[in-house]
């Protein structure tokens, strides 16, 4: 129950709501309404459900009281390995879908390649008094590889049925402030799943055996999001006849900036992740895992750098490439419970995790190319302002065709203010 303490005229609220998870939806909303001082209208809005109903959402995460809406847009013009692809994006940022579509239109087609879907599970083993003891423990583990892999194999029969399963065992000894530790890597082929559940379960399953063999104590047993064995590469060519030599040189200058300055590389990669995350979200994938993996990969050589690379090919065209880990699936996880994610995958036509990974990499490259082209030539504010003008027009009450008319006037005047949008609308309506 909520406790509101009246103290010297101050209402002290508490976020401690015991057994919130046991409350009905109505009770949850009532608690939140009171705490957040929400109006009846605001509470009623939270009670509206779209494609994800309360029961499903409540099975996906804990303490659900509503769902969160995001626009779902489609990026057009993508041709990946000769296949025409429409790509669903779920995100709130203007211009990202348009930028990806436009880059894909200018590109003479993308070629992509994904590695096998091998994820790494890590088991940490502690309790070694000396480095020699830890190294001896590791040696014993490595001599029993076969049995350990068999133990891991006994976990996930579905994965094995579809041709996946544990593949390899690797290990190392690390020196830390807390002493020497053995770190075991269990490499697992997760097929078309994101893989975290299967890998984590396998790591937990082999952990008693690892303790028995090494004489140490296992602590963490968890997947690594730095999926260096599950990577994707994509390449796009933008012809010099299409872009012009000046634009190509401008994009190359922009790329060199990112390649030599980590402040710029971070923003450069953010633009790449704009599209990648949006597709990951639309398809029900764990975009936080992809983000973590991407940035760790960007720093794998010691310095943080761009995930893309640009150069001129022998004919003077702009050749762009991207390479990053891509742990995405088409089955399992939240994908199964989210109908919209399933439909998004169907639109994409991705029949496997690898196919999805390839489309996503092309999107990342396309968004990056669009950003570099805009930033190194006219700047990105122009495109943003167009959308901004439309939003201002709609907020001013413009309907249908009026939105474009008001937006066009705002753009022409270069004034992006709500008040001016209202004035222009008044003028249009008075005509
Ligand atoms: C904005 O969301 C993304 C950009 O900042 C990316 C970039 O600077 O390359 C435009």
Tab-separated table of C-alpha atoms and ligand atoms in Angstrom, residues 93 96 264 267-268 270-271 274 368 371-372 375 380 384, ligand 1:
chain	number	residue	atom	x	y	z
A	93	UNK	CA	13.881	10.280	-34.687
A	96	UNK	CA	16.414	8.386	-40.284
A	264	UNK	CA	33.749	12.180	-34.052
A	267	UNK	CA	28.823	10.303	-33.304
A	268	UNK	CA	29.644	8.635	-36.622
A	270	UNK	CA	25.660	6.736	-33.395
A	271	UNK	CA	24.381	7.532	-36.891
A	274	UNK	CA	20.180	4.928	-35.675
A	368	UNK	CA	26.034	6.378	-42.162
A	371	UNK	CA	24.781	11.348	-42.554
A	372	UNK	CA	28.288	11.828	-43.980
A	375	UNK	CA	27.044	16.722	-43.005
A	380	UNK	CA	21.665	17.956	-41.736
A	384	UNK	CA	15.371	18.018	-40.041
B	1	LIG	C1	22.022	11.977	-35.570
B	1	LIG	O1	21.081	11.141	-35.003
B	1	LIG	C2	23.118	11.184	-36.236
B	1	LIG	C3	24.270	11.994	-36.806
B	1	LIG	O2	24.817	12.840	-35.796
B	1	LIG	C4	25.303	11.005	-37.283
B	1	LIG	C5	26.619	11.620	-37.703
B	1	LIG	O3	26.967	12.709	-37.222
B	1	LIG	O4	27.301	10.969	-38.512
B	1	LIG	C6	23.822	12.901	-37.920
